[in-house]
Amino acid sequence: MRLSVTSDLWWKNAVVYCLDIETYADGNGDGVGDFRGAVERIDHLDRMGVTCIWLMPFFPSPDCDDGYDITDFYAVDPRLGTLGDFVEFMRVARDRGIRVIADLVVNHTSDRHPWFLDARSARDSRYRDWYIWSDEPEPDDPEGVVFPDKENSLWEFDEKTGQYYFHRFYRFQPDLNTSNPEVRDEIARILGFWMELGLSGFRVDAVPFLVEQVTDSGDGRLPDPHEFFADLRAFLNRRNGGAALLGEVNLPYDDLVKYFGDSLGNQITMCFDFIGMQNMYLSLARGDAGPLAAALRERPRPPRDAHWATFVRNHDELTLDKLSDSERQEVFAAFGPDEDMQLYGRGLRRRLPTMLGGDMGRIKMVYSLLFSLPGTPVLFYGEEIGMGENLDLEGRQAVRTPMQWTPNRNGGFSTADPAKIHNVVPSGDYGPERVNVSAQQRDSDSLLLWITRLIRHYRDCPELAWGDYAVLDCGARSVLAHRADADGETVLAVHNFSERETEAEVVLEGLDSSKVLTDLLVDGTVEISDEGRARFRLGRYGCRWFRVSTPETAPADSAGSS
Ligand code: NOJ
């Protein structure tokens, strides 16, 4: 594929890396991460091949939901730095050719946001209609309570004005009324503000919830929720033609696909594939590629310019809400049997390496899968070195411990007294003494260097992101085989979910013995028969990526040349 094409719709084969300024690197030694610390670490991301940083919320916040409760959308939380520090971070990222996007959390504000303080001061206050009020709300559907450990209703009674306000998440996060045109304008202003400072887009928090409470918009008309996203996207691209929206849309595929928009994809540019992710864990638990293969076959094709975003872990619980009860129990039994590892009855508060018992072959196979599956891979900081969790911390905080840079105190995250650090690093097998960036940079077998290699090959194989893909039958239950075709080029990837060595065979339609499969991750080739059959062996949790080439010409990105 031509680079001039692939670099245009940059998000389609981007490598997105999510980090929280608060826990990434502390530049002033006060125990809290900050922009001045993070900026000094951008070369770590550059070396790995990251192309886009996703910044978790860094705005002023009482921090009751880790920054997802905002009191000012136009500023930087003073604990994390200043606007000047932010701009400097943007400049250095740009210098390294790395784009930056940030969380757009406008489903709700903090209850301490000046808009809400005004709204709850009187029924006829200036900002009253910026939130959602009711005299007598409908009874709650308990399924809809997102954080059932802390909340049992979506409505909270406000004593002073005698009405209930709606909050999809915690009660300290009142939902904004996005049916109100003034609120929509303000959201656009927020986007515009940060794009002027260089952002290339946003990770949109809680997408379906943003438009769930539709109220009369003043002209007797009920606004169309999808019109809201189409308007937002149009605004975004008027201001910056190359900007993109990455949406958190955890819905069944049929409902989700509507958030991409029309046939060109005029709403959310990329949506996370929660269903594929959950089925990947089921496949891992069973040693059977079937559930993931079925999800990939069922997954709708996104519109032309849109794309799926793929991921292994994120900053929240590993939600398994789209699996059946018995499937979820299988994953719990395999990867989080203790009650303390589970959260909200639907997920796990663990990172991948601990769930896989530290089995490095298996962990490496999962990341090979991540970078070869069709979709834009999104990494959560610390995944590249195989960080574990700290179950002593509350709820989702378990996976939000500071980045482990060195074996030193606080994992090199901060020079502060450990007592001052909010989320302490884990100890033991996953502590900084054993898991850190500096050691892995020097170890050719490390996960960090494996992921760096995978990223290079993923970037060298734009077919994986752009191509037509097909999951192939391969005669082995434990093996996932998929091929991607674009512009006359074919890439094939095979992954073994089992601890047993396995043989697999695929039929490659349209190919014959004039071609061979050249290994991309190791030296080697596999022949293709006259009928297009190719047979290969896979070791325990083995993975292989191949490019179709002719026997005489090894492809430019094969292992020999890299
Ligand atoms: C989804 C975010 O991923 C989560 O961390 C947050 O608590 C909720 N939205 C509320 O903003």
PDB file of C-alpha atoms and ligand atoms in Angstrom, residues 65 68 105 108 147 169 173 203 205-206 248 315-316 396 400, ligand 1:
ATOM      1  CA  ASP A  65     -13.480   9.522  39.836  1.00  0.00           C
ATOM      2  CA  TYR A  68     -13.583  11.944  35.152  1.00  0.00           C
ATOM      3  CA  VAL A 105     -15.770  13.830  29.300  1.00  0.00           C
ATOM      4  CA  HIS A 108     -21.431  14.882  33.007  1.00  0.00           C
ATOM      5  CA  PHE A 147     -21.161   1.452  39.749  1.00  0.00           C
ATOM      6  CA  PHE A 169     -22.400   7.345  36.944  1.00  0.00           C
ATOM      7  CA  GLN A 173     -21.347  13.374  38.362  1.00  0.00           C
ATOM      8  CA  ARG A 203     -11.452   9.812  23.182  1.00  0.00           C
ATOM      9  CA  ASP A 205     -16.207   9.076  27.188  1.00  0.00           C
ATOM     10  CA  ALA A 206     -19.465   7.163  27.629  1.00  0.00           C
ATOM     11  CA  GLU A 248     -16.226   4.337  24.169  1.00  0.00           C
ATOM     12  CA  HIS A 315      -7.917   1.777  32.852  1.00  0.00           C
ATOM     13  CA  ASP A 316     -11.281   0.386  33.934  1.00  0.00           C
ATOM     14  CA  ARG A 396     -10.328   0.119  39.560  1.00  0.00           C
ATOM     15  CA  ARG A 400      -3.713   2.518  37.849  1.00  0.00           C
TER      16      ARG A 400
HETATM   17  C1  NOJ B   1     -15.888   5.732  31.482  1.00  0.00           C
HETATM   18  C2  NOJ B   1     -14.477   5.849  31.976  1.00  0.00           C
HETATM   19  O1  NOJ B   1     -13.672   4.938  31.258  1.00  0.00           O
HETATM   20  C3  NOJ B   1     -14.501   5.565  33.456  1.00  0.00           C
HETATM   21  O2  NOJ B   1     -13.204   5.475  33.970  1.00  0.00           O
HETATM   22  C4  NOJ B   1     -15.305   6.637  34.147  1.00  0.00           C
HETATM   23  O3  NOJ B   1     -15.428   6.325  35.522  1.00  0.00           O
HETATM   24  C5  NOJ B   1     -16.695   6.755  33.539  1.00  0.00           C
HETATM   25  N1  NOJ B   1     -16.695   6.754  32.121  1.00  0.00           N
HETATM   26  C6  NOJ B   1     -17.359   8.044  33.995  1.00  0.00           C
HETATM   27  O4  NOJ B   1     -16.735   9.131  33.351  1.00  0.00           O
END
